[in-house]
PDB file of C-alpha atoms in Angstrom:
ATOM      1  CA  MET G  18      -8.474  -0.600 -48.251  1.00 65.00           C
ATOM      2  CA  SER G  19     -11.439  -2.503 -47.819  1.00 76.00           C
ATOM      3  CA  PHE G  20     -14.909  -1.288 -48.101  1.00 76.00           C
ATOM      4  CA  GLN G  21     -15.635  -1.786 -44.184  1.00 75.00           C
ATOM      5  CA  LYS G  22     -12.311   0.172 -43.675  1.00 76.00           C
ATOM      6  CA  ARG G  23     -13.417   2.862 -45.911  1.00 80.00           C
ATOM      7  CA  ILE G  24     -16.861   3.255 -44.263  1.00 78.00           C
ATOM      8  CA  ARG G  25     -14.995   3.268 -41.100  1.00 75.00           C
ATOM      9  CA  GLU G  26     -12.732   6.280 -42.141  1.00 81.00           C
ATOM     10  CA  LYS G  27     -14.983   8.211 -43.514  1.00 82.00           C
ATOM     11  CA  LEU G  28     -17.296   7.707 -40.283  1.00 78.00           C
ATOM     12  CA  ILE G  29     -14.215   8.903 -38.439  1.00 79.00           C
ATOM     13  CA  LYS G  30     -13.924  12.046 -40.334  1.00 82.00           C
ATOM     14  CA  LEU G  31     -17.729  12.814 -40.226  1.00 84.00           C
ATOM     15  CA  THR G  32     -18.267  12.372 -36.874  1.00 83.00           C
ATOM     16  CA  GLY G  33     -14.807  13.285 -35.203  1.00 80.00           C
ATOM     17  CA  TYR G  34     -14.781   9.675 -33.501  1.00 81.00           C
ATOM     18  CA  TRP G  35     -12.709   6.546 -33.430  1.00 76.00           C
ATOM     19  CA  ILE G  36     -14.782   3.711 -34.087  1.00 73.00           C
ATOM     20  CA  TYR G  37     -13.551   0.163 -32.552  1.00 76.00           C
ATOM     21  CA  LYS G  38     -15.039  -3.007 -32.045  1.00 77.00           C
ATOM     22  CA  GLN G  39     -14.685  -3.290 -28.257  1.00 77.00           C
ATOM     23  CA  LYS G  40     -12.400  -5.849 -28.385  1.00 79.00           C
ATOM     24  CA  HIS G  41     -10.103  -4.007 -30.172  1.00 81.00           C
ATOM     25  CA  ILE G  42     -10.087  -1.054 -28.185  1.00 85.00           C
ATOM     26  CA  PRO G  43      -6.290  -0.350 -27.270  1.00 89.00           C
ATOM     27  CA  ILE G  44      -5.268  -1.240 -24.324  1.00 92.00           C
ATOM     28  CA  GLY G  45      -5.237   2.008 -21.498  1.00 92.00           C
ATOM     29  CA  CYS G  46      -8.196   3.381 -23.299  1.00 92.00           C
ATOM     30  CA  ASP G  47     -10.557   1.808 -20.623  1.00 93.00           C
ATOM     31  CA  LEU G  48      -9.446   0.418 -17.137  1.00 95.00           C
ATOM     32  CA  TYR G  49     -12.488  -1.290 -16.470  1.00 94.00           C
ATOM     33  CA  TYR G  50     -12.924  -3.335 -19.820  1.00 93.00           C
ATOM     34  CA  ASP G  51      -9.060  -4.115 -19.354  1.00 94.00           C
ATOM     35  CA  LEU G  52      -9.525  -5.640 -15.767  1.00 95.00           C
ATOM     36  CA  LYS G  53     -13.128  -7.360 -16.883  1.00 92.00           C
ATOM     37  CA  TYR G  54     -12.255  -9.082 -20.083  1.00 91.00           C
ATOM     38  CA  ARG G  55      -8.387  -8.433 -21.090  1.00 92.00           C
ATOM     39  CA  ILE G  56      -7.275  -9.456 -17.361  1.00 95.00           C
ATOM     40  CA  GLY G  57      -9.955 -11.535 -15.852  1.00 93.00           C
ATOM     41  CA  LEU G  58      -9.234 -10.142 -12.242  1.00 95.00           C
ATOM     42  CA  PRO G  59     -11.467 -11.860  -9.915  1.00 95.00           C
ATOM     43  CA  MET G  60     -12.325  -8.293  -8.415  1.00 97.00           C
ATOM     44  CA  ASN G  61     -13.640  -9.830  -5.112  1.00 98.00           C
ATOM     45  CA  ILE G  62     -11.682  -7.611  -3.076  1.00 98.00           C
ATOM     46  CA  VAL G  63     -11.220  -4.007  -4.160  1.00 99.00           C
ATOM     47  CA  PHE G  64      -9.121  -1.196  -2.000  1.00 99.00           C
ATOM     48  CA  ASP G  65      -9.796   2.304  -2.892  1.00 98.00           C
ATOM     49  CA  ILE G  66      -7.018   4.131  -1.411  1.00 97.00           C
ATOM     50  CA  GLY G  67      -7.568   7.974  -1.668  1.00 94.00           C
ATOM     51  CA  ALA G  68     -10.986   7.592  -2.243  1.00 94.00           C
ATOM     52  CA  ASN G  69     -11.950  11.001  -1.880  1.00 92.00           C
ATOM     53  CA  GLU G  70     -15.492  11.581  -2.871  1.00 92.00           C
ATOM     54  CA  GLY G  71     -15.965   8.064  -4.372  1.00 95.00           C
ATOM     55  CA  GLN G  72     -15.086   8.991  -8.050  1.00 93.00           C
ATOM     56  CA  THR G  73     -13.604   5.679  -8.337  1.00 95.00           C
ATOM     57  CA  ALA G  74     -15.613   3.616  -6.203  1.00 97.00           C
ATOM     58  CA  LEU G  75     -18.861   4.308  -7.897  1.00 98.00           C
ATOM     59  CA  PRO G  76     -17.754   3.481 -11.198  1.00 96.00           C
ATOM     60  CA  LEU G  77     -16.326   0.468 -10.094  1.00 97.00           C
ATOM     61  CA  HIS G  78     -19.321  -0.830  -8.351  1.00 98.00           C
ATOM     62  CA  ASN G  79     -21.570   0.227 -11.583  1.00 96.00           C
ATOM     63  CA  TYR G  80     -19.048  -2.574 -13.351  1.00 96.00           C
ATOM     64  CA  PHE G  81     -18.348  -4.950 -10.598  1.00 97.00           C
ATOM     65  CA  SER G  82     -21.499  -4.876  -8.336  1.00 97.00           C
ATOM     66  CA  PHE G  83     -20.497  -8.079  -6.727  1.00 98.00           C
ATOM     67  CA  SER G  84     -16.974  -6.294  -5.433  1.00 98.00           C
ATOM     68  CA  ASP G  85     -16.362  -5.438  -2.026  1.00 98.00           C
ATOM     69  CA  ILE G  86     -14.891  -2.042  -2.198  1.00 99.00           C
ATOM     70  CA  TYR G  87     -13.205  -1.026   0.694  1.00 99.00           C
ATOM     71  CA  CYS G  88     -12.756   3.148   0.516  1.00 98.00           C
ATOM     72  CA  ILE G  89      -9.853   4.322   2.509  1.00 97.00           C
ATOM     73  CA  GLU G  90     -10.245   8.291   3.256  1.00 95.00           C
ATOM     74  CA  PRO G  91      -8.801  10.112   5.963  1.00 92.00           C
ATOM     75  CA  VAL G  92      -9.872  13.601   5.841  1.00 89.00           C
ATOM     76  CA  MET G  93     -13.056  14.095   7.788  1.00 90.00           C
ATOM     77  CA  ASP G  94     -14.932  16.554   5.601  1.00 90.00           C
ATOM     78  CA  THR G  95     -13.992  14.480   2.583  1.00 91.00           C
ATOM     79  CA  TYR G  96     -14.946  11.136   4.432  1.00 94.00           C
ATOM     80  CA  ASN G  97     -18.249  12.509   5.268  1.00 94.00           C
ATOM     81  CA  ILE G  98     -19.182  13.536   1.511  1.00 94.00           C
ATOM     82  CA  LEU G  99     -17.833  10.043   0.669  1.00 97.00           C
ATOM     83  CA  THR G 100     -20.357   8.515   3.141  1.00 97.00           C
ATOM     84  CA  ARG G 101     -23.123  10.390   1.678  1.00 97.00           C
ATOM     85  CA  ASN G 102     -22.483   9.676  -1.804  1.00 98.00           C
ATOM     86  CA  THR G 103     -21.922   5.898  -0.882  1.00 98.00           C
ATOM     87  CA  SER G 104     -23.995   4.680   1.884  1.00 97.00           C
ATOM     88  CA  HIS G 105     -26.871   3.435  -0.064  1.00 97.00           C
ATOM     89  CA  ILE G 106     -24.261   0.761  -1.505  1.00 98.00           C
ATOM     90  CA  LYS G 107     -23.654  -2.157   1.143  1.00 97.00           C
ATOM     91  CA  LYS G 108     -20.819  -3.468  -0.988  1.00 98.00           C
ATOM     92  CA  ILE G 109     -18.547   0.044  -0.603  1.00 98.00           C
ATOM     93  CA  LYS G 110     -17.413  -0.192   3.170  1.00 98.00           C
ATOM     94  CA  ARG G 111     -15.650   3.217   4.419  1.00 98.00           C
ATOM     95  CA  PHE G 112     -12.642   3.686   6.702  1.00 98.00           C
ATOM     96  CA  GLN G 113     -11.612   7.136   8.114  1.00 97.00           C
ATOM     97  CA  ILE G 114      -7.962   6.385   8.126  1.00 97.00           C
ATOM     98  CA  ALA G 115      -4.800   6.496   6.131  1.00 95.00           C
ATOM     99  CA  PHE G 116      -2.420   3.946   4.737  1.00 98.00           C
ATOM    100  CA  GLY G 117       1.057   4.138   5.461  1.00 95.00           C
ATOM    101  CA  GLU G 118       4.251   2.330   6.201  1.00 95.00           C
ATOM    102  CA  ASN G 119       4.170   2.641  10.092  1.00 94.00           C
ATOM    103  CA  ASN G 120       1.235   2.801  12.427  1.00 96.00           C
ATOM    104  CA  GLU G 121       1.030   6.632  13.569  1.00 93.00           C
ATOM    105  CA  ASN G 122      -0.926   9.829  13.497  1.00 94.00           C
ATOM    106  CA  LYS G 123       0.402  12.706  11.542  1.00 86.00           C
ATOM    107  CA  SER G 124      -0.815  16.319  11.525  1.00 81.00           C
ATOM    108  CA  ILE G 125      -1.555  17.666   7.774  1.00 75.00           C
ATOM    109  CA  LEU G 126      -2.753  21.073   6.298  1.00 72.00           C
ATOM    110  CA  LEU G 127      -5.593  20.611   4.285  1.00 67.00           C
ATOM    111  CA  PHE G 128      -6.955  22.417   1.133  1.00 62.00           C
ATOM    112  CA  ASP G 129     -10.451  23.589   0.674  1.00 61.00           C
ATOM    113  CA  ASN G 130     -13.281  21.162   0.265  1.00 56.00           C
ATOM    114  CA  THR G 131     -13.456  22.195  -3.304  1.00 48.00           C
ATOM    115  CA  GLU G 132      -9.960  20.924  -3.729  1.00 56.00           C
ATOM    116  CA  SER G 133     -10.002  18.008  -1.519  1.00 50.00           C
ATOM    117  CA  CYS G 134      -8.327  15.712  -4.207  1.00 60.00           C
ATOM    118  CA  MET G 135      -5.114  17.643  -3.611  1.00 56.00           C
ATOM    119  CA  ASN G 136      -4.805  16.637   0.033  1.00 56.00           C
ATOM    120  CA  SER G 137      -1.851  14.428   0.962  1.00 58.00           C
ATOM    121  CA  LEU G 138       0.502  13.116   3.675  1.00 63.00           C
ATOM    122  CA  ASN G 139       3.180  14.209   1.248  1.00 64.00           C
ATOM    123  CA  GLU G 140       4.657  17.058   3.202  1.00 59.00           C
ATOM    124  CA  VAL G 141       5.607  18.954  -0.291  1.00 55.00           C
ATOM    125  CA  SER G 142       1.953  18.216  -1.584  1.00 57.00           C
ATOM    126  CA  MET G 143       0.401  19.978   1.597  1.00 48.00           C
ATOM    127  CA  ASN G 144      -1.610  23.316   1.709  1.00 53.00           C
ATOM    128  CA  ASN G 145       1.318  25.312   3.336  1.00 60.00           C
ATOM    129  CA  TYR G 146      -0.367  28.978   2.576  1.00 58.00           C
ATOM    130  CA  GLU G 147      -1.470  30.760   5.755  1.00 62.00           C
ATOM    131  CA  GLY G 148      -4.586  30.031   7.566  1.00 60.00           C
ATOM    132  CA  ALA G 149      -4.727  26.332   6.406  1.00 61.00           C
ATOM    133  CA  LYS G 150      -7.076  24.103   8.582  1.00 75.00           C
ATOM    134  CA  ASN G 151      -5.243  21.486  10.222  1.00 74.00           C
ATOM    135  CA  GLU G 152      -5.993  17.883  10.949  1.00 80.00           C
ATOM    136  CA  ILE G 153      -4.709  14.982  12.854  1.00 89.00           C
ATOM    137  CA  ILE G 154      -4.745  11.721  10.366  1.00 88.00           C
ATOM    138  CA  THR G 155      -4.585   8.313  11.407  1.00 94.00           C
ATOM    139  CA  ILE G 156      -1.859   6.149   9.641  1.00 95.00           C
ATOM    140  CA  VAL G 157      -2.317   2.439   9.485  1.00 97.00           C
ATOM    141  CA  LYS G 158      -0.155  -0.147   7.692  1.00 98.00           C
ATOM    142  CA  GLY G 159      -2.010  -2.338   4.858  1.00 98.00           C
ATOM    143  CA  ASP G 160      -0.984  -5.532   6.094  1.00 99.00           C
ATOM    144  CA  ASP G 161      -2.116  -4.702   9.923  1.00 98.00           C
ATOM    145  CA  PHE G 162      -5.563  -3.517   8.373  1.00 98.00           C
ATOM    146  CA  CYS G 163      -5.744  -6.711   6.565  1.00 99.00           C
ATOM    147  CA  LEU G 164      -5.189  -9.015   9.416  1.00 98.00           C
ATOM    148  CA  ARG G 165      -7.626  -7.197  11.583  1.00 98.00           C
ATOM    149  CA  ASN G 166     -10.073  -7.412   8.985  1.00 98.00           C
ATOM    150  CA  ASN G 167      -9.395 -10.901   8.124  1.00 98.00           C
ATOM    151  CA  ILE G 168      -8.748 -10.176   4.441  1.00 98.00           C
ATOM    152  CA  LYS G 169      -6.408 -12.688   2.724  1.00 98.00           C
ATOM    153  CA  LYS G 170      -6.475 -11.545  -1.025  1.00 98.00           C
ATOM    154  CA  ILE G 171      -6.613  -8.060  -2.667  1.00 99.00           C
ATOM    155  CA  ASP G 172      -7.850  -8.616  -6.382  1.00 98.00           C
ATOM    156  CA  LEU G 173      -7.053  -4.717  -7.126  1.00 99.00           C
ATOM    157  CA  LEU G 174      -5.217  -2.031  -4.641  1.00 99.00           C
ATOM    158  CA  LYS G 175      -5.848   1.571  -6.090  1.00 98.00           C
ATOM    159  CA  ILE G 176      -3.707   4.499  -4.654  1.00 96.00           C
ATOM    160  CA  ASP G 177      -4.101   8.269  -5.407  1.00 91.00           C
ATOM    161  CA  THR G 178      -2.467   9.814  -2.660  1.00 89.00           C
ATOM    162  CA  GLU G 179      -0.722  12.258  -4.178  1.00 79.00           C
ATOM    163  CA  GLY G 180       3.059  11.586  -3.554  1.00 85.00           C
ATOM    164  CA  TYR G 181       2.446   9.073  -0.950  1.00 90.00           C
ATOM    165  CA  GLU G 182       2.126   6.156  -2.766  1.00 94.00           C
ATOM    166  CA  ILE G 183       5.887   4.509  -1.943  1.00 95.00           C
ATOM    167  CA  GLN G 184       4.419   4.391   1.780  1.00 95.00           C
ATOM    168  CA  VAL G 185       1.356   3.068   0.811  1.00 97.00           C
ATOM    169  CA  ILE G 186       2.896  -0.052  -1.100  1.00 98.00           C
ATOM    170  CA  ASN G 187       5.669  -0.783   1.720  1.00 98.00           C
ATOM    171  CA  GLY G 188       2.884  -0.848   4.149  1.00 98.00           C
ATOM    172  CA  PHE G 189       1.731  -4.071   2.342  1.00 99.00           C
ATOM    173  CA  SER G 190       5.089  -5.647   2.329  1.00 98.00           C
ATOM    174  CA  GLU G 191       3.883  -9.118   3.563  1.00 98.00           C
ATOM    175  CA  MET G 192       0.801  -9.363   1.354  1.00 98.00           C
ATOM    176  CA  ILE G 193       3.077  -8.554  -1.320  1.00 98.00           C
ATOM    177  CA  LYS G 194       5.703 -11.052  -0.535  1.00 98.00           C
ATOM    178  CA  ASN G 195       3.199 -13.357  -0.450  1.00 98.00           C
ATOM    179  CA  ASN G 196       1.464 -12.636  -3.684  1.00 98.00           C
ATOM    180  CA  GLN G 197      -1.886 -11.867  -2.064  1.00 98.00           C
ATOM    181  CA  ILE G 198      -2.325  -8.602  -4.094  1.00 99.00           C
ATOM    182  CA  SER G 199      -2.994  -9.529  -7.721  1.00 98.00           C
ATOM    183  CA  ALA G 200      -3.023  -5.979  -9.245  1.00 98.00           C
ATOM    184  CA  VAL G 201      -1.966  -2.490  -8.356  1.00 99.00           C
ATOM    185  CA  TYR G 202      -3.131   0.786  -9.986  1.00 98.00           C
ATOM    186  CA  CYS G 203      -1.322   3.961  -8.964  1.00 96.00           C
ATOM    187  CA  GLU G 204      -0.659   7.615 -10.171  1.00 93.00           C
ATOM    188  CA  ALA G 205       2.872   8.598 -11.107  1.00 94.00           C
ATOM    189  CA  GLY G 206       4.427  11.702 -12.529  1.00 92.00           C
ATOM    190  CA  PHE G 207       6.323  11.719 -15.802  1.00 92.00           C
ATOM    191  CA  ASN G 208       8.988  14.209 -14.413  1.00 90.00           C
ATOM    192  CA  PRO G 209      11.286  14.465 -11.435  1.00 88.00           C
ATOM    193  CA  GLN G 210      10.722  18.134 -10.970  1.00 84.00           C
ATOM    194  CA  ASN G 211       6.848  17.139 -10.141  1.00 81.00           C
ATOM    195  CA  VAL G 212       6.925  16.951  -6.555  1.00 78.00           C
ATOM    196  CA  ARG G 213       3.156  16.400  -6.181  1.00 78.00           C
ATOM    197  CA  ASN G 214       3.182  12.964  -8.022  1.00 87.00           C
ATOM    198  CA  THR G 215       5.655  10.113  -7.058  1.00 90.00           C
ATOM    199  CA  TYR G 216       7.946  10.215  -9.687  1.00 93.00           C
ATOM    200  CA  ILE G 217       7.475   6.879 -12.237  1.00 94.00           C
ATOM    201  CA  GLU G 218      11.082   5.580 -12.112  1.00 96.00           C
ATOM    202  CA  LYS G 219      10.680   5.001  -8.283  1.00 96.00           C
ATOM    203  CA  ILE G 220       7.089   3.047  -8.597  1.00 96.00           C
ATOM    204  CA  HIS G 221       8.876   1.269 -11.124  1.00 96.00           C
ATOM    205  CA  SER G 222      11.775   0.530  -9.360  1.00 97.00           C
ATOM    206  CA  LEU G 223       9.589  -0.833  -6.395  1.00 98.00           C
ATOM    207  CA  MET G 224       6.817  -2.802  -8.361  1.00 98.00           C
ATOM    208  CA  TYR G 225       9.771  -4.748 -10.328  1.00 98.00           C
ATOM    209  CA  LYS G 226      11.540  -5.481  -7.116  1.00 98.00           C
ATOM    210  CA  ASN G 227       8.107  -6.507  -5.642  1.00 98.00           C
ATOM    211  CA  ASN G 228       7.710  -8.916  -8.696  1.00 98.00           C
ATOM    212  CA  PHE G 229       5.024  -6.750 -10.751  1.00 98.00           C
ATOM    213  CA  SER G 230       5.037  -6.124 -14.190  1.00 97.00           C
ATOM    214  CA  LEU G 231       3.562  -2.891 -15.855  1.00 97.00           C
ATOM    215  CA  TYR G 232       0.362  -3.758 -17.987  1.00 97.00           C
ATOM    216  CA  GLY G 233      -1.201  -0.369 -19.235  1.00 97.00           C
ATOM    217  CA  VAL G 234      -0.965   3.335 -18.722  1.00 97.00           C
ATOM    218  CA  TYR G 235      -4.084   5.299 -18.047  1.00 97.00           C
ATOM    219  CA  GLU G 236      -5.741   8.810 -18.134  1.00 90.00           C
ATOM    220  CA  ILE G 237      -2.568  10.678 -19.213  1.00 90.00           C
ATOM    221  CA  SER G 238      -2.687  14.133 -18.088  1.00 86.00           C
ATOM    222  CA  ASN G 239      -0.036  16.154 -19.893  1.00 85.00           C
ATOM    223  CA  TRP G 240      -1.645  19.546 -19.652  1.00 82.00           C
ATOM    224  CA  GLN G 241       0.953  20.720 -17.487  1.00 81.00           C
ATOM    225  CA  ILE G 242       3.832  19.432 -19.385  1.00 83.00           C
ATOM    226  CA  LYS G 243       5.522  22.882 -19.563  1.00 83.00           C
ATOM    227  CA  THR G 244       6.244  22.732 -15.889  1.00 76.00           C
ATOM    228  CA  GLY G 245       6.832  19.113 -15.500  1.00 70.00           C
ATOM    229  CA  ASN G 246       3.662  18.439 -13.855  1.00 79.00           C
ATOM    230  CA  ASN G 247       2.351  15.918 -16.109  1.00 86.00           C
ATOM    231  CA  TYR G 248       1.370  12.223 -14.858  1.00 86.00           C
ATOM    232  CA  GLY G 249      -0.852   9.445 -15.462  1.00 94.00           C
ATOM    233  CA  ASN G 250      -2.115   5.978 -13.598  1.00 96.00           C
ATOM    234  CA  PHE G 251      -0.203   2.925 -14.027  1.00 98.00           C
ATOM    235  CA  LEU G 252      -1.235  -0.651 -13.851  1.00 98.00           C
ATOM    236  CA  TYR G 253       0.921  -3.385 -12.482  1.00 98.00           C
ATOM    237  CA  LEU G 254       0.033  -6.866 -12.208  1.00 98.00           C
ATOM    238  CA  ASN G 255       1.720  -9.606  -9.939  1.00 98.00           C
ATOM    239  CA  ASN G 256       3.629 -12.077 -12.028  1.00 97.00           C
ATOM    240  CA  GLU G 257       2.204 -14.901 -10.168  1.00 96.00           C
ATOM    241  CA  PHE G 258      -1.178 -13.943 -11.243  1.00 96.00           C
ATOM    242  CA  ILE G 259      -0.036 -13.515 -14.683  1.00 94.00           C
ATOM    243  CA  LYS G 260       1.506 -16.674 -14.775  1.00 92.00           C
ATOM    244  CA  ASN G 261      -1.870 -18.601 -13.406  1.00 88.00           C
ATOM    245  CA  SER G 262      -4.076 -16.524 -15.526  1.00 84.00           C
ATOM    246  CA  LEU G 263      -5.870 -16.507 -18.718  1.00 67.00           C
ATOM    247  CA  LEU G 264      -3.853 -13.631 -19.873  1.00 67.00           C
ATOM    248  CA  TYR G 265      -0.793 -15.688 -19.563  1.00 47.00           C
ATOM    249  CA  SER G 266      -2.079 -18.892 -21.450  1.00 42.00           C
ATOM    250  CA  GLY G 267      -3.011 -16.276 -24.246  1.00 42.00           C
ATOM    251  CA  PHE G 268      -6.926 -16.558 -24.428  1.00 43.00           C
ATOM    252  CA  ALA G 269      -7.892 -13.260 -22.890  1.00 47.00           C
ATOM    253  CA  SER G 270      -7.293 -11.026 -25.668  1.00 44.00           C
TER     254      SER G 270
END
């Protein structure tokens, strides 16, 4: 073992921290680093579907200050918090709607504001406790939204909709078919018993069918593995983007 490696091992044991050169950080540790330096996504247009209170939009803006970020959050109270958290940033645009595979209105049962990240259009994931607040949500197809807003290309489509990911993706069928979406980042469950999160095999099947390849897995949560409710976030890249990118030619590392 070299002197440098011995020093590194001692520092790891002493501090409890792994030490890497930034370019050697394993894929899956830092989404923003991978997007910027390894993949080289332009990041001009980003969709944050299921934006909640801005937990993703704000760090995205910090890392990619030039990006136009479209935050999609349908629940009124949560949307108001999102607006309060992001209204000072011109690059973050907010829309109080949901995305799905049909243009329609749907009634959902809401969780308390302290658990707003659990709200979902997936019926089995709704708050079914007696007295839960009801709200009518407007659902729009992603293709139609992009047509109305003259959006011809999405660099990153982030989806966190608690089991409603398939419907959201299907709503972008035309843009996906025309290779107008470069990357999709979505949450999925590892176990078919997990009814809150879309099962990863369903996501895999749909994404491969739509000409995407899996690039990395991020933010794995295994604390509920005993109940089968463990999940993670998956980054898929469009195969046409891969062929034409520095990533494909070997220059990105």
